[in-house]
Amino acid sequence: MSISAHNLVWGVRHKTIVADVSLSVAPGETLGLIGPNGSGKSSLLRLLAGLKQPLSGRVEILGQDIARVPRRTLARQVAFVQQNAATDTNVSVRDVVRLGRTPHRSALSGWSAADEAVVSAALERVDMTGHRAQAWQTLSGGERQRVHIARALAQSPQVMFLDEPTNHLDIHHQIEILRMVRDLDLTSIVALHDLNLAAMFCDRIVVLKAGAVVDCGTPDAVLTETLLRDVFRVNAEVCAGPIPCQTHIRFKAA
Amino acid sequence: MSIADDKEAGAGWLAIFLGLALIVLAVAVALAAAIGDYSIGVGTVFLAVTNGLGLTAADIPPIEQSVVWDLRLSRALVAALAGAGLAICGAILQALLRNALAEPFVLGVSAGASTGAVAVIVLGIGAGSVSLSMGAFAGAFAAFAMVALLSNGATSGPNHTILAGVAASQLFNALTSYIVTTSGNAQQARDVMFWLLGSFGGVRWPDFQLLVVVVFVGLAICLLMSRSLDAFTFGDEDAAALGVPVARIRLILFGVTAMITATIVSMVGTIGFVGLVVPHAARYVVGPMHLRLLPACAAVGAIFLVLADIASRVVAEQQTIPIGVVTAMVGVPFFAIILYRARPQQ
Ligand SMILES: Nc1ncnc2c1ncn2[C@@H]1O[C@H](COP(=O)(O)OP(=O)(O)O)[C@@H](O)[C@H]1O
Ligand SMILES: [Mg+2]
């Protein structure tokens, strides 16, 4: 297993936010994480990436207990794309993507041709090469998101966590980014709101409700009309497509 | 956007900038040694310096030798180091606290230093065995310790740390005022005020020797951590995701800045403005990445304070204006130009 979580519990005073979550993701798999607002998706991703310490339970990534791995070692293997990262510093797009090389560079090593190649390739993948000299502050929301994904790619990770990466993106780039994540040779967990996109691009889906896993499986197994009503409180019609992974959800007004 | 942004050959640009800055600094120090109530020719200054270094044994009047070497050169070099140190501290705190208004004194160090100094001058604590500088240094560290305690070793986030600094500053400023108003006489209060606004008056070679070690060791540590500092651009959690041991780096860098600031304050008082403004000016020229920003800050800060010190001695005849007054008067117009040129394009 690339990622496995065992009985993760996390919360704040008087409130459990992640309740006994266990899951595992195979190498190369793309796992979708869905659930209503406040169901604990972001919190769970932070626990999995080692950015928060669980109250109990443990996470293994590539066979190592992440609580025992130094931060820098972990950052060479695991990248995290935050939901909304912002800064007031006047940095250029290239500077931001270069930050992705941080865990691979020692304090005194210079900027190598290999580093530059990784950064260029990452910018190219998210279609932002033309913006490399632009100030980050002046980018649109969707462009910022793509730059952050490029930065995560520049970390050359084997495991990637993405927290609602398609927010702010136009439909073309939503599909492009998710296709890229799926086709990349890495294991990823993606929190998503768009259930149809989750159905299209995820190998498996985990459904969270109030911090607990409600269901887990392939999109057509998980995305049923009953589940949508119970978890998301919507009435919907689920049409199984002619080919697998073409499950389509049509929401009804009442 | 900074000027250096489109330059792929960033290292070359920085080398040129630092080379120029060193030349300007050398000229400024030479001027500082030549200019004063007793004006001395540049040729004599040069010989006095080489004499002092033991390179020559030129025959110049002993009084001029002494004024240049013992008084003005040490003073100019301390000014340069203080400017460099304050600018570096400002840049680091602005990055760690993610606040453009952060400066070396946000963590309460200057307030603590003044309380320590006042305790020595006015209350006579230590009964002559403790110097004003030692009192100031102890006070500065007491304030820093309080901030570190209130912010869980500076791990509870930028705004929390800034608020802890505000609390410490308020407390120590109140203590200072209390001591001055209840037990100080008018002359002592005036002395304290003057010291608080900064002065290079009393500095000599031993001050230089201490400061050169503190500033260069501090700069070296900061440069080693400059990559980690860059990673704080998008916040603490993001830095952690990039592999930075956030809590440790923050504590080390806060400690280094407190050490540098406390040493400077205990020698020359609270010199404002440099630590706030020089990092912004330097960022405008070399960009926000710290491996380049920190040396640039050191160079610009050094030049700025040497020039400000010259100005403080020549503006008013027979009188020395507090250096803090000059830094603001010289610095604000200069900064206004940068602000104007760097304004966001609407
Ligand atoms: N540090 C915190 N303190 C208190 N409540 C929190 C904290 N972090 C998250 N929560 C709460 O936990 C719930 C889950 O949050 P989150 O993981 O961000 O959900 P999601 O990403 O699924 O929308 C929310 O109700 C949120 O308000
Ligand atoms: Mg979320």
XYZ file of C-alpha atoms and ligand atoms in Angstrom:
628
model
C 0.000 0.000 0.000
C 1.166 3.535 -0.757
C -0.900 5.184 1.916
C -2.656 3.519 4.802
C -4.372 5.117 7.758
C -5.305 3.179 10.862
C -8.053 4.411 13.195
C -7.290 8.117 12.878
C -8.964 10.302 15.484
C -8.591 14.051 15.692
C -10.629 16.781 17.300
C -10.692 19.933 19.343
C -12.098 20.410 22.820
C -15.513 18.724 23.106
C -15.650 17.966 19.395
C -14.434 15.023 17.373
C -13.702 16.154 13.840
C -12.141 13.012 12.388
C -13.699 9.922 13.927
C -11.842 6.648 13.620
C -10.952 6.770 9.936
C -9.067 3.906 8.323
C -8.303 3.706 4.656
C -5.680 2.464 2.251
C -4.626 3.497 -1.218
C -2.699 1.301 -3.659
C 0.310 2.621 -5.607
C -0.775 4.719 -8.568
C -4.370 4.871 -7.403
C -6.403 8.090 -7.362
C -8.728 8.222 -4.374
C -11.567 10.741 -4.257
C -12.627 12.171 -0.921
C -16.156 13.513 -0.930
C -18.511 14.751 1.740
C -20.523 17.837 2.620
C -18.957 21.065 3.945
C -17.466 20.510 7.367
C -17.424 16.728 7.053
C -13.695 16.721 7.820
C -12.099 16.347 4.377
C -9.442 19.020 4.889
C -8.717 17.836 8.418
C -8.282 14.255 7.248
C -5.952 15.299 4.414
C -3.792 17.245 6.898
C -3.571 14.221 9.176
C -2.613 12.003 6.253
C 0.056 14.460 5.101
C 1.487 14.735 8.614
C 0.619 18.420 8.975
C -1.492 17.673 12.040
C -0.851 15.083 14.711
C -3.738 12.682 15.303
C -5.007 12.189 18.851
C -4.753 8.492 18.156
C -4.148 6.230 15.215
C -1.313 6.325 12.719
C -0.542 6.931 9.067
C 1.887 4.953 6.936
C 3.131 6.324 3.652
C 5.292 4.103 1.439
C 5.644 1.734 4.359
C 6.938 4.269 6.918
C 5.135 5.604 9.953
C 5.018 9.319 9.126
C 5.256 10.349 12.768
C 8.808 8.963 12.743
C 9.977 10.406 9.425
C 11.767 13.790 9.439
C 9.758 16.569 7.789
C 12.244 17.083 4.983
C 12.361 13.405 4.050
C 8.584 13.318 4.031
C 8.373 16.424 1.840
C 10.499 14.727 -0.824
C 7.851 12.030 -1.129
C 4.617 13.809 -0.283
C 3.191 17.034 -1.706
C 0.166 18.889 -0.406
C -1.915 21.360 -2.402
C -3.782 23.573 0.036
C -7.303 24.800 -0.476
C -6.428 28.474 -0.471
C -2.821 29.445 -0.002
C -2.165 33.180 -0.115
C 0.675 35.592 0.451
C 1.306 39.329 0.590
C 4.886 38.938 -0.582
C 5.587 40.097 -4.090
C 6.755 36.796 -5.583
C 6.805 35.735 -9.212
C 5.206 32.553 -10.536
C 8.668 31.071 -11.107
C 9.682 31.827 -7.496
C 6.599 30.034 -6.200
C 7.192 26.915 -8.291
C 10.878 26.938 -7.320
C 9.802 26.648 -3.682
C 8.747 23.113 -4.573
C 12.427 22.183 -4.811
C 13.019 23.197 -1.167
C 13.083 19.670 0.300
C 15.502 18.488 -2.383
C 18.104 21.196 -1.855
C 20.579 21.420 0.982
C 21.287 24.750 2.652
C 24.231 25.570 0.426
C 23.546 23.761 -2.825
C 23.036 26.000 -5.807
C 20.213 25.958 -8.281
C 20.984 23.076 -10.648
C 20.025 22.461 -14.250
C 18.030 19.457 -13.022
C 16.043 21.702 -10.647
C 15.374 24.095 -13.505
C 14.199 21.247 -15.759
C 11.771 19.992 -13.097
C 10.360 23.495 -12.601
C 9.945 24.080 -16.332
C 8.239 20.738 -16.806
C 5.881 21.435 -13.891
C 4.929 24.833 -15.313
C 4.382 23.245 -18.698
C 2.099 20.558 -17.247
C -0.288 23.082 -15.776
C -0.148 25.289 -18.820
C 1.478 28.249 -17.019
C 4.818 28.548 -18.833
C 3.740 31.807 -20.434
C 3.103 33.305 -16.996
C 6.412 32.362 -15.410
C 7.626 35.927 -14.888
C 4.246 37.286 -13.795
C 3.704 38.454 -10.211
C 1.725 35.888 -8.219
C -0.477 38.664 -6.832
C -1.764 39.502 -10.277
C -2.896 35.968 -11.199
C -6.546 34.963 -11.325
C -7.846 32.458 -8.759
C -7.655 29.561 -11.195
C -4.151 30.480 -12.317
C -3.002 30.604 -8.693
C -4.427 27.160 -8.172
C -2.538 25.836 -11.178
C 0.688 27.416 -9.967
C 0.262 25.651 -6.635
C -0.251 22.365 -8.397
C 2.906 23.054 -10.411
C 4.746 23.683 -7.164
C 3.554 20.359 -5.794
C 4.732 18.649 -9.001
C 8.126 20.340 -8.618
C 8.501 18.454 -5.334
C 8.711 15.302 -7.505
C 6.451 13.494 -5.036
C 5.316 9.902 -5.073
C 2.198 10.788 -3.110
C 0.063 13.877 -3.579
C -2.782 15.295 -1.519
C -5.033 17.867 -3.144
C -7.682 19.782 -1.234
C -10.423 20.832 -3.638
C -7.936 21.542 -6.436
C -10.616 22.316 -8.988
C -12.181 25.234 -7.107
C -11.801 28.420 -9.162
C -10.922 26.479 -12.302
C -12.799 26.777 -15.570
C -14.264 23.494 -16.815
C -11.422 22.893 -19.278
C -8.797 23.180 -16.573
C -10.872 21.195 -14.069
C -10.812 18.306 -16.461
C -7.194 18.877 -17.461
C -5.947 18.967 -13.856
C -7.868 15.886 -12.787
C -6.838 13.997 -15.906
C -3.241 14.938 -15.149
C -3.527 13.794 -11.536
C -5.027 10.502 -12.643
C -2.464 9.899 -15.390
C 0.571 10.905 -13.355
C 2.537 8.006 -12.043
C 1.744 8.808 -8.423
C -0.679 7.955 -5.687
C -3.114 10.718 -4.906
C -5.987 11.585 -2.630
C -8.192 14.380 -3.893
C -10.939 16.128 -1.957
C -13.625 17.081 -4.447
C -17.011 18.724 -4.445
C -18.072 17.936 -7.974
C -19.447 14.415 -7.773
C -19.501 13.939 -11.525
C -15.832 14.821 -11.774
C -15.143 12.457 -8.884
C -16.953 9.729 -10.785
C -14.994 10.468 -13.964
C -11.477 10.608 -12.586
C -11.240 8.655 -9.338
C -10.467 4.961 -9.155
C -12.196 4.770 -5.797
C -14.196 7.146 -3.653
C -14.346 7.568 0.126
C -17.440 9.285 1.481
C -17.116 11.246 4.721
C -19.947 12.369 6.937
C -19.359 14.070 10.270
C -15.765 12.895 10.260
C -16.506 9.227 9.722
C -16.216 7.069 6.617
C -19.712 6.218 5.400
C -18.780 4.313 2.297
C -15.812 3.419 0.159
C -15.543 1.811 -3.251
C -15.645 2.390 -6.991
C -17.675 5.400 -8.135
C -20.571 3.362 -9.524
C -20.761 1.308 -6.344
C -20.659 4.298 -4.007
C -22.611 7.007 -5.782
C -26.128 5.716 -5.303
C -29.343 7.646 -4.995
C -29.736 6.528 -1.377
C -26.252 7.697 -0.423
C -26.727 11.064 -2.097
C -29.937 11.545 -0.134
C -28.462 10.421 3.187
C -25.122 12.192 3.013
C -25.655 15.174 0.755
C -29.395 15.663 1.341
C -30.232 15.915 -2.371
C -32.539 14.044 -4.632
C -30.722 12.839 -7.682
C -30.938 10.395 -10.491
C -27.852 8.288 -11.093
C -27.410 7.042 -14.635
C -24.873 4.293 -15.182
C -23.034 5.053 -18.392
C -22.405 2.571 -21.179
C -18.764 2.216 -20.150
C -17.450 2.005 -16.562
C -16.538 5.271 -14.857
C -19.213 7.058 -16.793
C -21.619 7.197 -13.876
C -23.548 10.390 -14.253
C -25.556 12.202 -11.606
C -28.455 14.452 -12.447
C -29.709 16.544 -9.544
C -33.403 17.209 -9.122
C -34.871 20.439 -7.801
C -37.135 18.723 -5.294
C 7.652 43.335 -9.309
C 11.303 43.735 -8.482
C 13.909 44.850 -10.961
C 15.759 41.543 -10.730
C 12.724 39.428 -11.542
C 13.332 38.923 -15.227
C 17.029 38.355 -14.796
C 17.823 34.672 -15.172
C 21.437 35.451 -14.244
C 20.362 36.521 -10.757
C 23.689 35.710 -9.114
C 25.596 38.040 -11.441
C 23.189 40.855 -10.764
C 23.525 40.374 -7.019
C 27.330 40.294 -7.219
C 27.363 43.594 -9.089
C 24.938 45.097 -6.606
C 26.939 43.958 -3.583
C 30.226 45.062 -5.180
C 28.849 48.537 -5.791
C 27.389 48.637 -2.306
C 30.761 47.786 -0.749
C 32.457 50.589 -2.678
C 29.768 53.045 -1.607
C 30.097 51.825 1.970
C 33.873 52.310 1.922
C 33.446 55.849 0.608
C 30.776 56.580 3.216
C 32.991 55.312 6.038
C 35.909 57.403 4.722
C 33.660 60.470 4.658
C 32.466 59.693 8.175
C 36.074 59.633 9.312
C 36.888 62.899 7.534
C 33.819 64.977 8.379
C 33.139 66.502 11.759
C 33.736 69.511 13.962
C 37.420 68.984 13.313
C 37.628 68.327 9.623
C 40.465 66.168 8.333
C 41.626 65.680 4.733
C 40.856 62.396 3.006
C 44.576 61.721 2.413
C 45.276 62.031 6.125
C 42.304 59.798 6.882
C 43.730 57.153 4.585
C 47.145 57.315 6.229
C 45.622 57.272 9.704
C 43.727 54.135 8.842
C 46.748 52.356 7.379
C 48.742 53.470 10.433
C 46.083 52.085 12.692
C 46.144 48.788 10.843
C 49.919 48.730 11.251
C 50.509 48.824 7.483
C 52.278 52.162 7.455
C 54.032 54.409 9.916
C 53.230 57.724 8.245
C 54.041 60.877 10.138
C 50.720 62.612 10.810
C 49.711 64.749 13.818
C 48.866 62.436 16.755
C 45.625 64.301 17.374
C 44.431 63.596 13.837
C 45.566 60.004 14.072
C 43.604 59.648 17.286
C 40.447 61.385 16.058
C 40.294 59.306 12.911
C 41.288 55.962 14.339
C 40.031 55.973 17.918
C 36.878 58.014 17.526
C 35.480 58.303 14.056
C 36.442 55.059 12.371
C 35.195 52.860 15.191
C 32.039 54.917 15.305
C 31.451 54.643 11.555
C 32.032 50.904 11.565
C 29.682 50.387 14.513
C 27.089 52.460 12.645
C 27.556 50.256 9.582
C 27.199 47.057 11.602
C 24.171 48.360 13.473
C 22.499 49.299 10.187
C 23.303 45.911 8.700
C 22.082 44.050 11.787
C 18.832 45.966 12.131
C 18.020 45.564 8.431
C 18.652 41.802 8.542
C 16.462 41.439 11.640
C 13.696 43.427 9.986
C 13.761 41.249 6.874
C 13.638 38.046 8.911
C 10.817 39.182 11.164
C 8.810 40.404 8.184
C 9.127 36.927 6.670
C 8.463 34.903 9.825
C 5.580 37.060 11.020
C 4.282 37.514 7.479
C 3.750 41.163 8.235
C 5.089 44.047 6.185
C 5.123 46.282 9.272
C 7.287 43.968 11.357
C 10.604 45.481 12.456
C 13.334 44.522 14.943
C 11.467 45.990 17.886
C 8.091 44.229 17.472
C 9.103 41.530 19.902
C 9.440 44.037 22.743
C 13.231 44.081 22.699
C 13.608 47.865 22.655
C 11.019 48.383 25.388
C 12.787 45.840 27.558
C 16.148 47.432 26.837
C 14.949 50.856 27.899
C 13.544 49.486 31.133
C 16.884 47.840 31.836
C 18.771 51.032 31.011
C 16.490 53.155 33.156
C 16.827 50.736 36.029
C 20.576 51.249 35.863
C 20.620 55.031 35.262
C 17.777 56.083 37.518
C 17.461 53.414 40.165
C 21.172 52.753 40.271
C 20.660 49.010 40.205
C 23.995 47.246 40.312
C 25.563 50.248 42.063
C 28.003 51.149 39.329
C 29.222 47.621 38.713
C 26.598 47.070 36.027
C 26.935 49.238 32.950
C 24.056 50.795 31.112
C 24.669 48.413 28.228
C 24.457 45.362 30.435
C 21.242 46.632 31.990
C 19.771 47.257 28.557
C 20.809 43.842 27.341
C 19.257 42.110 30.329
C 16.033 44.079 29.918
C 15.881 43.249 26.222
C 16.203 39.572 26.914
C 13.653 39.683 29.704
C 11.131 41.154 27.256
C 11.995 38.588 24.610
C 11.611 35.779 27.133
C 8.177 37.084 28.023
C 7.161 37.112 24.350
C 8.527 33.620 23.824
C 6.552 32.425 26.838
C 3.306 34.124 25.805
C 3.502 32.692 22.300
C 4.490 29.134 23.305
C 8.025 29.563 22.059
C 6.733 31.512 19.076
C 4.831 28.522 17.733
C 1.327 29.906 17.969
C 1.242 31.786 14.699
C 2.328 35.216 13.495
C -0.496 37.354 14.841
C -0.361 35.739 18.242
C 3.380 36.391 18.405
C 2.898 40.023 17.358
C 0.254 40.493 20.042
C 2.581 38.964 22.617
C 5.194 41.511 21.467
C 2.699 44.333 21.847
C 1.842 43.161 25.359
C 5.499 42.970 26.358
C 6.236 46.408 24.851
C 3.312 47.988 26.683
C 4.312 46.431 29.980
C 7.969 47.428 29.753
C 7.203 50.916 28.445
C 4.854 51.392 31.394
C 7.578 50.204 33.764
C 10.043 52.655 32.201
C 7.623 55.561 32.518
C 6.816 54.577 36.070
C 10.463 54.504 37.088
C 11.246 57.798 35.323
C 8.242 59.700 36.724
C 8.441 58.446 40.292
C 12.140 58.519 40.988
C 13.919 60.295 38.159
C 14.959 63.911 38.141
C 14.599 66.030 35.016
C 18.213 65.591 33.919
C 18.068 61.830 34.221
C 14.826 61.738 32.244
C 16.521 63.760 29.520
C 19.487 61.400 29.448
C 17.184 58.452 29.102
C 15.208 60.086 26.311
C 18.383 60.889 24.422
C 19.668 57.372 24.805
C 16.346 55.939 23.654
C 16.497 57.897 20.412
C 19.868 56.410 19.644
C 23.385 57.758 19.616
C 26.749 56.594 18.346
C 28.478 59.032 20.702
C 30.156 56.693 23.135
C 31.122 53.758 20.924
C 34.747 52.572 20.715
C 36.653 49.611 19.322
C 35.494 47.042 21.927
C 31.898 47.712 20.856
C 32.916 47.100 17.279
C 34.646 43.841 18.173
C 31.564 42.488 19.919
C 29.129 43.687 17.285
C 31.115 42.390 14.327
C 30.986 38.891 15.800
C 27.271 39.055 16.673
C 26.210 40.465 13.304
C 28.339 38.187 11.142
C 27.521 35.018 13.072
C 23.842 36.033 12.993
C 23.983 36.706 9.258
C 25.671 33.366 8.634
C 22.988 31.467 10.568
C 20.254 33.333 8.735
C 21.831 32.667 5.348
C 22.021 28.958 6.152
C 18.293 29.079 6.865
C 17.379 31.312 3.956
C 15.747 28.518 1.957
C 13.531 27.718 4.924
C 12.668 31.404 5.273
C 11.549 31.486 1.641
C 9.268 28.531 2.353
C 7.305 30.660 4.840
C 5.913 32.713 1.923
C 2.540 30.948 2.090
C 2.424 30.474 5.838
C 3.586 28.086 8.525
C 1.599 25.063 7.423
C 2.756 25.455 3.863
C 6.356 25.679 5.051
C 5.833 22.440 6.948
C 4.465 20.809 3.788
C 7.692 21.835 2.044
C 9.704 19.988 4.656
C 10.679 22.872 6.954
C 10.819 22.033 10.690
C 8.732 25.117 11.407
C 8.849 25.346 15.193
C 12.605 24.871 15.365
C 13.398 27.346 12.586
C 11.123 29.985 14.092
C 12.643 29.677 17.531
C 16.233 29.783 16.244
C 15.584 32.773 14.009
C 13.626 34.681 16.673
C 16.514 34.000 19.041
C 19.088 35.248 16.523
C 17.146 38.441 15.808
C 16.632 39.074 19.521
C 20.353 38.597 20.126
C 21.391 40.974 17.343
C 18.780 43.585 18.258
C 19.517 43.440 21.978
C 23.253 43.865 21.360
C 22.677 46.845 19.086
C 20.146 48.499 21.392
C 22.388 48.075 24.402
C 25.226 49.867 22.560
C 23.549 52.638 20.631
C 19.926 52.802 21.781
C 16.756 52.337 19.796
C 17.337 53.361 16.207
C 14.042 53.116 14.427
C 13.129 53.059 10.769
C 16.181 51.183 9.414
C 14.835 47.748 10.252
C 11.412 48.544 8.880
C 12.266 50.264 5.646
C 15.576 48.900 4.391
C 14.168 45.383 3.796
C 11.406 46.836 1.637
C 13.879 48.907 -0.348
C 16.201 45.921 -0.778
C 13.342 43.630 -1.809
C 12.475 46.111 -4.495
C 15.961 45.775 -5.946
C 16.893 42.093 -5.491
C 13.498 40.420 -5.030
C 12.013 38.606 -2.016
C 14.168 35.469 -1.890
C 16.319 35.565 1.219
C 19.633 34.240 -0.020
C 19.886 37.458 -2.013
C 17.731 39.680 0.156
C 19.719 39.300 3.388
C 23.134 40.351 1.991
C 21.432 43.204 0.154
C 19.721 44.319 3.390
C 23.040 44.198 5.234
C 24.721 46.348 2.583
C 21.936 48.908 2.260
C 21.364 49.122 6.026
C 25.070 49.674 6.644
C 25.348 52.474 4.085
C 22.156 54.079 5.315
C 23.196 54.330 8.961
C 26.720 55.571 8.164
C 25.226 58.361 6.042
C 22.609 59.088 8.698
C 25.349 59.373 11.310
C 27.260 61.857 9.146
C 24.069 63.852 8.702
C 23.382 63.831 12.431
C 26.766 65.453 13.026
C 26.738 68.095 10.303
C 23.129 69.278 10.252
C 23.267 71.294 13.443
C 26.464 73.145 14.410
C 28.034 72.031 17.666
C 25.143 69.748 18.368
C 24.423 66.119 17.694
C 20.904 65.223 16.692
C 19.723 61.802 17.879
C 20.346 59.304 15.125
C 16.760 58.043 15.271
C 15.550 61.504 14.289
C 17.879 61.589 11.304
C 17.016 58.106 10.063
C 13.381 59.101 9.891
C 14.031 62.505 8.311
C 16.423 61.150 5.682
C 14.640 57.863 5.219
C 11.041 58.927 4.770
C 11.497 60.931 1.551
C 13.651 58.166 0.115
C 11.082 55.552 1.089
C 8.272 57.656 -0.334
C 9.927 57.431 -3.739
C 10.136 53.648 -3.522
C 6.534 53.371 -2.349
C 5.446 55.562 -5.211
C 7.386 53.623 -7.829
C 6.333 50.224 -6.461
C 2.636 51.087 -6.177
C 0.392 48.403 -7.649
C -0.671 49.117 -11.203
C -4.416 49.458 -11.255
N -8.935 23.931 14.486
C -10.264 23.768 14.535
N -10.970 24.155 15.614
C -12.307 23.965 15.679
N -13.025 23.431 14.695
C -12.387 23.008 13.582
C -10.979 23.154 13.444
N -10.624 22.669 12.241
C -11.756 22.247 11.658
N -12.822 22.442 12.455
C -14.211 22.073 12.185
O -14.191 20.732 11.781
C -15.095 20.491 10.753
C -14.402 19.873 9.579
O -13.598 20.824 8.936
P -12.870 20.564 7.550
O -11.975 19.410 7.745
O -12.249 21.826 7.092
O -14.103 20.156 6.632
P -14.223 20.108 5.049
O -12.888 20.321 4.455
O -14.780 18.754 4.793
O -15.204 21.149 4.631
C -15.765 21.832 10.466
O -16.997 21.850 11.117
C -14.826 22.837 11.049
O -15.530 23.954 11.489
Mg -12.102 21.733 3.214
